[in-house]
Amino acid sequence: MAPCKHMTRLLCKQIDGDITAEEQHHLDEHLTSCEQCAAAAESLRLMKKQLRQLPVVRVSDEFHIILRDRIRKSRIGYGAAKIEFPLLPRWTYIPAAGVALAVVALLLRPYLSQTDERPFSTRGTAVAEYLNDAAPEQVHYVIEDNPDSIMLSRDDSGRMRTDSTHTPRESAIGQRAGAVQVSF
Amino acid sequence: MNTAKTAKTAVSEPSDEQLIQRFQDGDLYAFEMIVHRYKNQLTNFVFNFLGNRIDAEDVVQETFLRVYKNKHRYKQIAKFSTWIYTIASNLAKTELRRRKRRKLFSISQLGFEDKDYDIPDSAFSPEKVIEEDFKGREIREEINKLPEKFREVVVLRDVQEFSYEEISRILHIPIGTVKSRANRGRLRLQKQLAHLLAK
């Protein structure tokens, strides 16, 4: 049923409806003498008709719900006004974010830099009491050469107390037996 | 009289280009109308291309999502239908590539139990419906066997009835190539459907 090779183009032009009168005449002449091409022409015409009449597929009932959900999830907001910044060009977003962060940091600075204002000895006593009251496995010592840390030593009964004779700044770790430097 | 009728039609049925313009201006109802207007024809196009209904709906939803997110990229120099079909076509091709990578060979998931076929037949007859349904399914399966480059052109030309110029713009290939692929695709499909066409 394959048409003659040189007639293929004309057969397709015919079913597209853009064949010229001269081409149509040439094709008709050929079709009267070529059964194969005549059959192919009829078959192509029928196929084109069937393709045009293919059953229409309709979207499912959930189509709109899923679409709305996808649009909402894309963080744009379906049914809601889109928030835009028309006054700011795109390239300013990163510097603007930097400036905003700096402002926030400045505002939070007093709270962030707040330190324990209690006298060193009082703070040290509280720490010593905490260590004495806590179960041994709950006590964690962080030993470091830090001016804010507290020097503690054990008394004769084995309890922790502040070591006022030795400040962290003056000491080297492990230099004084029985003293530990603690920071929290 | 005719002018009045035309004006009335223009008011009740805005063109695609008017709708996208309104949507670009922030009218979300215009987007709803675009979805309503294109959802079934795009699903048909993608379904004929992919052969799987669930994937087709997924691609069409992604197409609308892209339209929603990129509405400002559409310029009035092109027809809206060309633009949206280009998006759908590209997404459908991406889906095909993804399938090939995963070596998934899908066949149509539409069965007789599906109720979503709309048979354009005024003289309703259950036997005829079943016959048409079966024939339609078989034709779709055969379309699906065509090589991708022929399939997309045959579907756009003979099922969706786009002009060669529009197909050329949608697929970004020269008109000559479109025509050549349409001709070759048709002849292949004709050979594949010989048993149906002979009945």
CSV table of C-alpha atoms in Angstrom, one decimal:
chain,number,residue,atom,x,y,z
A,1,MET,CA,0.0,0.0,0.0
A,2,ALA,CA,3.1,2.3,0.1
A,3,PRO,CA,2.7,5.0,-2.5
A,4,CYS,CA,5.2,5.8,-5.2
A,5,LYS,CA,8.0,7.8,-3.7
A,6,HIS,CA,7.6,10.8,-6.0
A,7,MET,CA,3.9,11.0,-5.2
A,8,THR,CA,4.3,11.1,-1.4
A,9,ARG,CA,4.7,14.9,-1.3
A,10,LEU,CA,1.7,15.5,-3.4
A,11,LEU,CA,-0.5,13.1,-1.4
A,12,CYS,CA,0.4,14.9,1.8
A,13,LYS,CA,-0.2,18.3,0.2
A,14,GLN,CA,-3.6,17.0,-0.9
A,15,ILE,CA,-4.6,16.0,2.6
A,16,ASP,CA,-3.3,19.3,3.9
A,17,GLY,CA,-5.5,21.1,1.4
A,18,ASP,CA,-2.7,23.2,0.0
A,19,ILE,CA,-2.2,21.5,-3.3
A,20,THR,CA,-2.2,23.6,-6.5
A,21,ALA,CA,-4.6,23.0,-9.4
A,22,GLU,CA,-1.7,21.9,-11.5
A,23,GLU,CA,-0.4,19.5,-8.8
A,24,GLN,CA,-3.9,18.1,-8.3
A,25,HIS,CA,-4.3,17.4,-12.0
A,26,HIS,CA,-0.9,15.6,-12.1
A,27,LEU,CA,-1.9,13.6,-9.0
A,28,ASP,CA,-5.3,12.7,-10.4
A,29,GLU,CA,-3.7,11.4,-13.6
A,30,HIS,CA,-1.3,9.3,-11.6
A,31,LEU,CA,-4.0,7.9,-9.3
A,32,THR,CA,-6.1,6.6,-12.2
A,33,SER,CA,-3.2,4.5,-13.3
A,34,CYS,CA,-1.6,3.5,-10.0
A,35,GLU,CA,-3.7,1.4,-7.6
A,36,GLN,CA,-1.1,1.5,-4.9
A,37,CYS,CA,-1.1,5.3,-4.8
A,38,ALA,CA,-4.9,5.4,-5.0
A,39,ALA,CA,-5.2,3.1,-2.0
A,40,ALA,CA,-2.6,5.1,-0.1
A,41,ALA,CA,-4.5,8.4,-0.9
A,42,GLU,CA,-7.7,6.9,0.5
A,43,SER,CA,-5.9,5.5,3.5
A,44,LEU,CA,-4.2,8.8,4.3
A,45,ARG,CA,-7.5,10.6,4.0
A,46,LEU,CA,-9.2,8.2,6.3
A,47,MET,CA,-6.3,8.3,8.8
A,48,LYS,CA,-6.4,12.1,8.9
A,49,LYS,CA,-10.2,12.0,9.6
A,50,GLN,CA,-9.7,9.5,12.4
A,51,LEU,CA,-6.9,11.5,14.0
A,52,ARG,CA,-9.1,14.6,13.9
A,53,GLN,CA,-11.9,12.7,15.6
A,54,LEU,CA,-9.8,11.1,18.3
A,55,PRO,CA,-11.8,11.0,21.6
A,56,VAL,CA,-11.2,14.1,23.7
A,57,VAL,CA,-9.5,13.5,27.0
A,58,ARG,CA,-10.8,15.7,29.7
A,59,VAL,CA,-8.8,16.6,32.8
A,60,SER,CA,-9.7,14.9,36.1
A,61,ASP,CA,-11.9,16.5,38.7
A,62,GLU,CA,-8.9,17.1,40.9
A,63,PHE,CA,-7.0,19.0,38.3
A,64,HIS,CA,-7.9,22.4,39.6
A,65,ILE,CA,-7.4,21.5,43.2
A,66,ILE,CA,-3.9,20.1,42.5
A,67,LEU,CA,-3.0,23.1,40.3
A,68,ARG,CA,-4.1,25.6,43.0
A,69,ASP,CA,-2.0,23.6,45.5
A,70,ARG,CA,1.0,23.6,43.3
A,71,ILE,CA,0.8,27.3,42.7
A,72,ARG,CA,0.4,27.9,46.4
A,73,LYS,CA,3.4,25.8,47.2
A,74,SER,CA,5.4,27.7,44.7
A,75,ARG,CA,5.3,30.5,47.3
A,76,ILE,CA,3.5,32.9,45.0
A,77,GLY,CA,0.0,32.5,46.5
A,78,TYR,CA,-2.8,31.6,44.2
A,79,GLY,CA,-5.7,34.0,44.6
A,80,ALA,CA,-3.6,36.3,46.7
A,81,ALA,CA,-1.8,39.5,45.5
A,82,LYS,CA,1.8,38.9,44.7
A,83,ILE,CA,4.2,40.9,46.8
A,84,GLU,CA,6.7,42.7,44.6
A,85,PHE,CA,9.3,45.3,45.1
A,86,PRO,CA,9.2,47.4,42.0
A,87,LEU,CA,11.3,50.2,43.4
A,88,LEU,CA,14.3,48.0,44.1
A,89,PRO,CA,16.2,46.6,41.1
A,90,ARG,CA,17.2,42.9,41.5
A,91,TRP,CA,20.9,43.6,42.0
A,92,THR,CA,20.2,45.6,45.2
A,93,TYR,CA,18.6,42.6,47.0
A,94,ILE,CA,21.9,41.2,48.4
A,95,PRO,CA,23.4,44.5,49.6
A,96,ALA,CA,19.9,45.4,51.1
A,97,ALA,CA,19.8,42.1,52.9
A,98,GLY,CA,23.4,42.9,54.3
A,99,VAL,CA,22.3,46.3,55.5
A,100,ALA,CA,19.2,44.8,57.1
A,101,LEU,CA,21.3,42.2,59.0
A,102,ALA,CA,23.7,44.9,60.2
A,103,VAL,CA,20.8,47.0,61.5
A,104,VAL,CA,19.4,44.0,63.4
A,105,ALA,CA,22.8,43.2,64.8
A,106,LEU,CA,23.2,46.8,66.0
A,107,LEU,CA,19.8,46.7,67.7
A,108,LEU,CA,20.5,43.4,69.4
A,109,ARG,CA,24.0,44.4,70.5
A,110,PRO,CA,23.1,45.6,74.0
A,111,TYR,CA,21.4,42.3,74.7
A,112,LEU,CA,24.0,40.1,73.1
A,113,SER,CA,27.0,41.7,74.9
A,114,GLN,CA,25.3,41.6,78.3
A,115,THR,CA,27.7,39.9,80.8
A,116,ASP,CA,27.4,38.7,84.3
A,117,GLU,CA,28.1,41.9,86.3
A,118,ARG,CA,28.4,40.2,89.6
A,119,PRO,CA,31.8,40.5,91.4
A,120,PHE,CA,34.2,37.8,90.5
A,121,SER,CA,34.3,36.3,94.0
A,122,THR,CA,30.4,36.1,94.2
A,123,ARG,CA,30.3,34.4,90.7
A,124,GLY,CA,33.0,32.0,91.7
A,125,THR,CA,31.1,31.1,94.9
A,126,ALA,CA,28.0,30.3,93.0
A,127,VAL,CA,29.9,28.1,90.6
A,128,ALA,CA,31.6,26.3,93.5
A,129,GLU,CA,28.2,25.7,95.2
A,130,TYR,CA,26.8,24.4,92.0
A,131,LEU,CA,29.7,22.0,91.5
A,132,ASN,CA,29.4,20.8,95.1
A,133,ASP,CA,25.7,20.2,94.8
A,134,ALA,CA,25.8,18.5,91.4
A,135,ALA,CA,26.4,14.8,91.0
A,136,PRO,CA,29.9,14.1,89.9
A,137,GLU,CA,28.8,12.9,86.4
A,138,GLN,CA,27.0,16.1,85.8
A,139,VAL,CA,30.0,18.3,86.4
A,140,HIS,CA,31.9,19.3,83.4
A,141,TYR,CA,35.0,21.4,83.7
A,142,VAL,CA,36.2,23.4,80.8
A,143,ILE,CA,39.8,24.2,81.5
A,144,GLU,CA,41.2,27.0,79.4
A,145,ASP,CA,43.3,30.1,79.6
A,146,ASN,CA,40.5,32.6,79.6
A,147,PRO,CA,40.4,35.8,81.7
A,148,ASP,CA,36.7,35.4,82.3
A,149,SER,CA,37.0,31.9,83.8
A,150,ILE,CA,37.1,31.2,87.5
A,151,MET,CA,39.8,29.6,89.6
A,152,LEU,CA,38.5,26.9,92.0
A,153,SER,CA,40.4,24.7,94.5
A,154,ARG,CA,39.3,22.1,97.0
A,155,ASP,CA,39.4,22.8,100.7
A,156,ASP,CA,40.4,20.3,103.4
A,157,SER,CA,37.0,18.6,103.3
A,158,GLY,CA,37.2,18.2,99.6
A,159,ARG,CA,34.6,20.8,98.7
A,160,MET,CA,35.1,23.2,95.9
A,161,ARG,CA,35.7,26.9,96.7
A,162,THR,CA,36.9,29.9,94.9
A,163,ASP,CA,40.6,30.4,94.9
A,164,SER,CA,41.1,34.1,95.5
A,165,THR,CA,44.8,33.8,95.7
A,166,HIS,CA,45.1,32.8,92.2
A,167,THR,CA,43.4,34.6,89.3
A,168,PRO,CA,43.1,33.0,85.9
A,169,ARG,CA,45.0,35.8,84.2
A,170,GLU,CA,48.0,35.1,86.4
A,171,SER,CA,47.9,31.4,86.2
A,172,ALA,CA,49.1,28.9,83.8
A,173,ILE,CA,47.0,25.8,83.5
A,174,GLY,CA,48.1,23.0,85.8
A,175,GLN,CA,50.7,25.2,87.5
A,176,ARG,CA,49.0,25.1,90.8
A,177,ALA,CA,48.1,21.7,92.2
A,178,GLY,CA,44.5,21.3,93.3
A,179,ALA,CA,43.2,24.4,91.4
A,180,VAL,CA,41.1,24.1,88.3
A,181,GLN,CA,40.1,26.9,86.0
A,182,VAL,CA,36.4,26.7,85.1
A,183,SER,CA,34.5,28.6,82.5
A,184,PHE,CA,30.8,28.3,81.5
B,1,MET,CA,-25.9,44.3,13.4
B,2,ASN,CA,-22.8,42.3,12.6
B,3,THR,CA,-20.6,44.9,14.3
B,4,ALA,CA,-22.8,44.8,17.4
B,5,LYS,CA,-22.6,41.0,17.4
B,6,THR,CA,-18.8,41.1,17.0
B,7,ALA,CA,-18.5,43.6,19.8
B,8,LYS,CA,-20.6,41.5,22.1
B,9,THR,CA,-18.5,38.4,21.2
B,10,ALA,CA,-15.3,40.4,21.8
B,11,VAL,CA,-16.6,41.4,25.3
B,12,SER,CA,-17.8,37.9,26.3
B,13,GLU,CA,-14.9,36.0,24.7
B,14,PRO,CA,-11.6,37.9,25.0
B,15,SER,CA,-8.8,36.6,22.9
B,16,ASP,CA,-5.9,34.7,24.5
B,17,GLU,CA,-3.6,37.7,24.1
B,18,GLN,CA,-6.2,39.9,25.9
B,19,LEU,CA,-6.4,37.4,28.7
B,20,ILE,CA,-2.7,37.1,29.3
B,21,GLN,CA,-2.4,40.9,29.1
B,22,ARG,CA,-5.1,41.2,31.8
B,23,PHE,CA,-3.3,38.5,33.9
B,24,GLN,CA,0.0,40.4,33.5
B,25,ASP,CA,-1.9,43.4,34.9
B,26,GLY,CA,-2.8,41.4,37.9
B,27,ASP,CA,-6.2,40.0,37.0
B,28,LEU,CA,-6.2,36.5,38.4
B,29,TYR,CA,-9.6,35.7,36.9
B,30,ALA,CA,-8.0,36.0,33.5
B,31,PHE,CA,-5.6,33.2,34.5
B,32,GLU,CA,-8.5,31.1,35.5
B,33,MET,CA,-10.0,31.6,32.1
B,34,ILE,CA,-6.7,30.7,30.4
B,35,VAL,CA,-6.6,27.4,32.4
B,36,HIS,CA,-10.3,26.7,31.5
B,37,ARG,CA,-9.6,27.4,27.9
B,38,TYR,CA,-6.4,25.4,27.5
B,39,LYS,CA,-6.6,22.6,30.1
B,40,ASN,CA,-8.3,20.0,27.9
B,41,GLN,CA,-6.5,20.8,24.6
B,42,LEU,CA,-3.1,20.8,26.2
B,43,THR,CA,-3.9,17.5,28.1
B,44,ASN,CA,-4.9,16.0,24.7
B,45,PHE,CA,-1.7,17.2,23.1
B,46,VAL,CA,0.5,15.9,25.9
B,47,PHE,CA,-1.4,12.7,26.3
B,48,ASN,CA,-1.0,11.9,22.6
B,49,PHE,CA,2.7,12.7,23.0
B,50,LEU,CA,3.4,10.8,26.2
B,51,GLY,CA,0.7,8.1,26.0
B,52,ASN,CA,0.1,8.3,29.8
B,53,ARG,CA,-2.8,10.3,31.2
B,54,ILE,CA,-1.5,10.9,34.7
B,55,ASP,CA,1.9,12.1,33.4
B,56,ALA,CA,0.0,14.3,30.8
B,57,GLU,CA,-2.0,16.0,33.5
B,58,ASP,CA,1.1,16.5,35.5
B,59,VAL,CA,2.9,18.1,32.6
B,60,VAL,CA,-0.1,20.4,31.9
B,61,GLN,CA,-0.2,21.5,35.5
B,62,GLU,CA,3.5,22.3,35.4
B,63,THR,CA,2.8,24.2,32.1
B,64,PHE,CA,0.2,26.4,33.8
B,65,LEU,CA,2.5,26.9,36.8
B,66,ARG,CA,5.2,28.1,34.5
B,67,VAL,CA,2.7,30.5,32.8
B,68,TYR,CA,1.7,31.8,36.2
B,69,LYS,CA,5.3,32.3,37.4
B,70,ASN,CA,6.6,33.7,34.1
B,71,LYS,CA,3.6,35.7,32.9
B,72,HIS,CA,5.8,38.7,32.3
B,73,ARG,CA,8.1,36.8,30.0
B,74,TYR,CA,5.3,36.6,27.4
B,75,LYS,CA,5.5,39.3,24.8
B,76,GLN,CA,2.7,40.2,22.4
B,77,ILE,CA,4.9,39.5,19.4
B,78,ALA,CA,4.0,35.8,19.5
B,79,LYS,CA,0.6,34.1,19.7
B,80,PHE,CA,-0.2,33.0,23.2
B,81,SER,CA,-1.1,29.5,22.0
B,82,THR,CA,2.3,29.2,20.4
B,83,TRP,CA,3.9,30.2,23.7
B,84,ILE,CA,1.9,27.9,25.9
B,85,TYR,CA,2.3,24.9,23.5
B,86,THR,CA,6.0,25.5,23.4
B,87,ILE,CA,6.2,25.3,27.2
B,88,ALA,CA,4.0,22.1,27.2
B,89,SER,CA,6.0,20.6,24.4
B,90,ASN,CA,9.4,21.2,26.1
B,91,LEU,CA,8.1,19.8,29.4
B,92,ALA,CA,6.7,16.7,27.6
B,93,LYS,CA,10.1,16.1,26.0
B,94,THR,CA,11.8,16.5,29.3
B,95,GLU,CA,9.4,13.9,30.7
B,96,LEU,CA,10.2,11.6,27.9
B,97,ARG,CA,13.9,12.0,28.5
B,98,ARG,CA,13.4,11.3,32.2
B,99,ARG,CA,11.5,8.2,31.3
B,100,LYS,CA,14.3,7.0,29.0
B,101,ARG,CA,16.8,7.6,31.7
B,102,ARG,CA,14.7,5.5,34.1
B,103,LYS,CA,14.0,3.0,31.4
B,104,LEU,CA,10.3,3.2,32.1
B,105,PHE,CA,8.2,2.1,29.2
B,106,SER,CA,4.7,3.3,29.8
B,107,ILE,CA,1.5,2.3,28.0
B,108,SER,CA,-1.7,4.2,28.1
B,109,GLN,CA,-3.4,4.0,31.5
B,110,LEU,CA,-6.8,4.6,30.0
B,111,GLY,CA,-9.0,1.6,30.3
B,112,PHE,CA,-12.6,0.9,29.6
B,113,GLU,CA,-13.4,1.8,33.2
B,114,ASP,CA,-12.3,5.4,32.6
B,115,LYS,CA,-15.2,7.7,32.1
B,116,ASP,CA,-13.4,10.7,30.8
B,117,TYR,CA,-13.7,10.1,27.1
B,118,ASP,CA,-15.9,12.6,25.4
B,119,ILE,CA,-17.1,11.0,22.2
B,120,PRO,CA,-18.2,13.6,19.7
B,121,ASP,CA,-21.1,11.5,18.4
B,122,SER,CA,-24.6,12.8,18.4
B,123,ALA,CA,-26.2,9.4,17.5
B,124,PHE,CA,-25.3,7.7,20.8
B,125,SER,CA,-25.0,4.0,20.7
B,126,PRO,CA,-23.2,2.0,23.4
B,127,GLU,CA,-21.7,-0.4,20.8
B,128,LYS,CA,-20.4,2.4,18.7
B,129,VAL,CA,-19.0,4.1,21.8
B,130,ILE,CA,-17.0,1.0,22.7
B,131,GLU,CA,-15.8,0.6,19.1
B,132,GLU,CA,-14.8,4.2,18.9
B,133,ASP,CA,-13.1,4.0,22.3
B,134,PHE,CA,-11.2,0.9,21.3
B,135,LYS,CA,-10.2,2.4,18.0
B,136,GLY,CA,-9.1,5.7,19.6
B,137,ARG,CA,-7.0,3.8,22.1
B,138,GLU,CA,-5.4,1.7,19.4
B,139,ILE,CA,-4.6,4.8,17.3
B,140,ARG,CA,-3.1,6.5,20.3
B,141,GLU,CA,-0.9,3.5,21.0
B,142,GLU,CA,0.3,3.5,17.4
B,143,ILE,CA,1.0,7.3,17.6
B,144,ASN,CA,3.0,6.6,20.7
B,145,LYS,CA,5.2,4.1,18.8
B,146,LEU,CA,6.3,6.8,16.3
B,147,PRO,CA,9.7,8.3,16.8
B,148,GLU,CA,9.5,11.5,19.0
B,149,LYS,CA,10.4,13.9,16.2
B,150,PHE,CA,7.6,12.5,13.9
B,151,ARG,CA,5.1,12.1,16.7
B,152,GLU,CA,5.2,15.7,17.9
B,153,VAL,CA,4.7,17.0,14.4
B,154,VAL,CA,1.9,14.6,13.5
B,155,VAL,CA,0.0,15.3,16.8
B,156,LEU,CA,0.3,19.1,16.4
B,157,ARG,CA,-0.7,19.0,12.7
B,158,ASP,CA,-3.3,16.3,12.4
B,159,VAL,CA,-4.7,16.0,15.9
B,160,GLN,CA,-4.4,19.6,17.2
B,161,GLU,CA,-4.7,21.1,13.7
B,162,PHE,CA,-2.0,23.7,14.0
B,163,SER,CA,-0.6,25.3,10.8
B,164,TYR,CA,2.9,24.5,9.7
B,165,GLU,CA,4.0,28.0,10.6
B,166,GLU,CA,2.7,27.6,14.2
B,167,ILE,CA,4.3,24.2,14.5
B,168,SER,CA,7.6,25.7,13.3
B,169,ARG,CA,7.4,28.3,16.0
B,170,ILE,CA,6.4,25.9,18.7
B,171,LEU,CA,9.1,23.4,18.0
B,172,HIS,CA,11.7,26.0,16.9
B,173,ILE,CA,12.5,24.1,13.6
B,174,PRO,CA,12.2,25.3,10.0
B,175,ILE,CA,8.9,24.9,8.2
B,176,GLY,CA,10.6,22.7,5.6
B,177,THR,CA,11.6,20.3,8.4
B,178,VAL,CA,8.1,20.4,9.9
B,179,LYS,CA,6.6,19.4,6.5
B,180,SER,CA,9.1,16.7,5.9
B,181,ARG,CA,8.6,15.2,9.3
B,182,ALA,CA,4.8,15.4,9.0
B,183,ASN,CA,4.9,13.6,5.7
B,184,ARG,CA,7.3,10.9,6.9
B,185,GLY,CA,5.4,10.5,10.2
B,186,ARG,CA,2.1,10.2,8.4
B,187,LEU,CA,3.4,7.5,6.1
B,188,ARG,CA,4.8,5.6,9.0
B,189,LEU,CA,1.6,5.9,11.0
B,190,GLN,CA,-0.4,4.9,8.0
B,191,LYS,CA,1.7,1.7,7.7
B,192,GLN,CA,1.2,1.0,11.4
B,193,LEU,CA,-2.5,1.6,11.2
B,194,ALA,CA,-3.0,-0.4,8.0
B,195,HIS,CA,-5.2,-3.0,9.8
B,196,LEU,CA,-7.5,-0.3,11.1
B,197,LEU,CA,-7.7,1.7,8.0
B,198,ALA,CA,-8.5,-1.3,5.8
B,199,LYS,CA,-11.7,-2.0,7.9
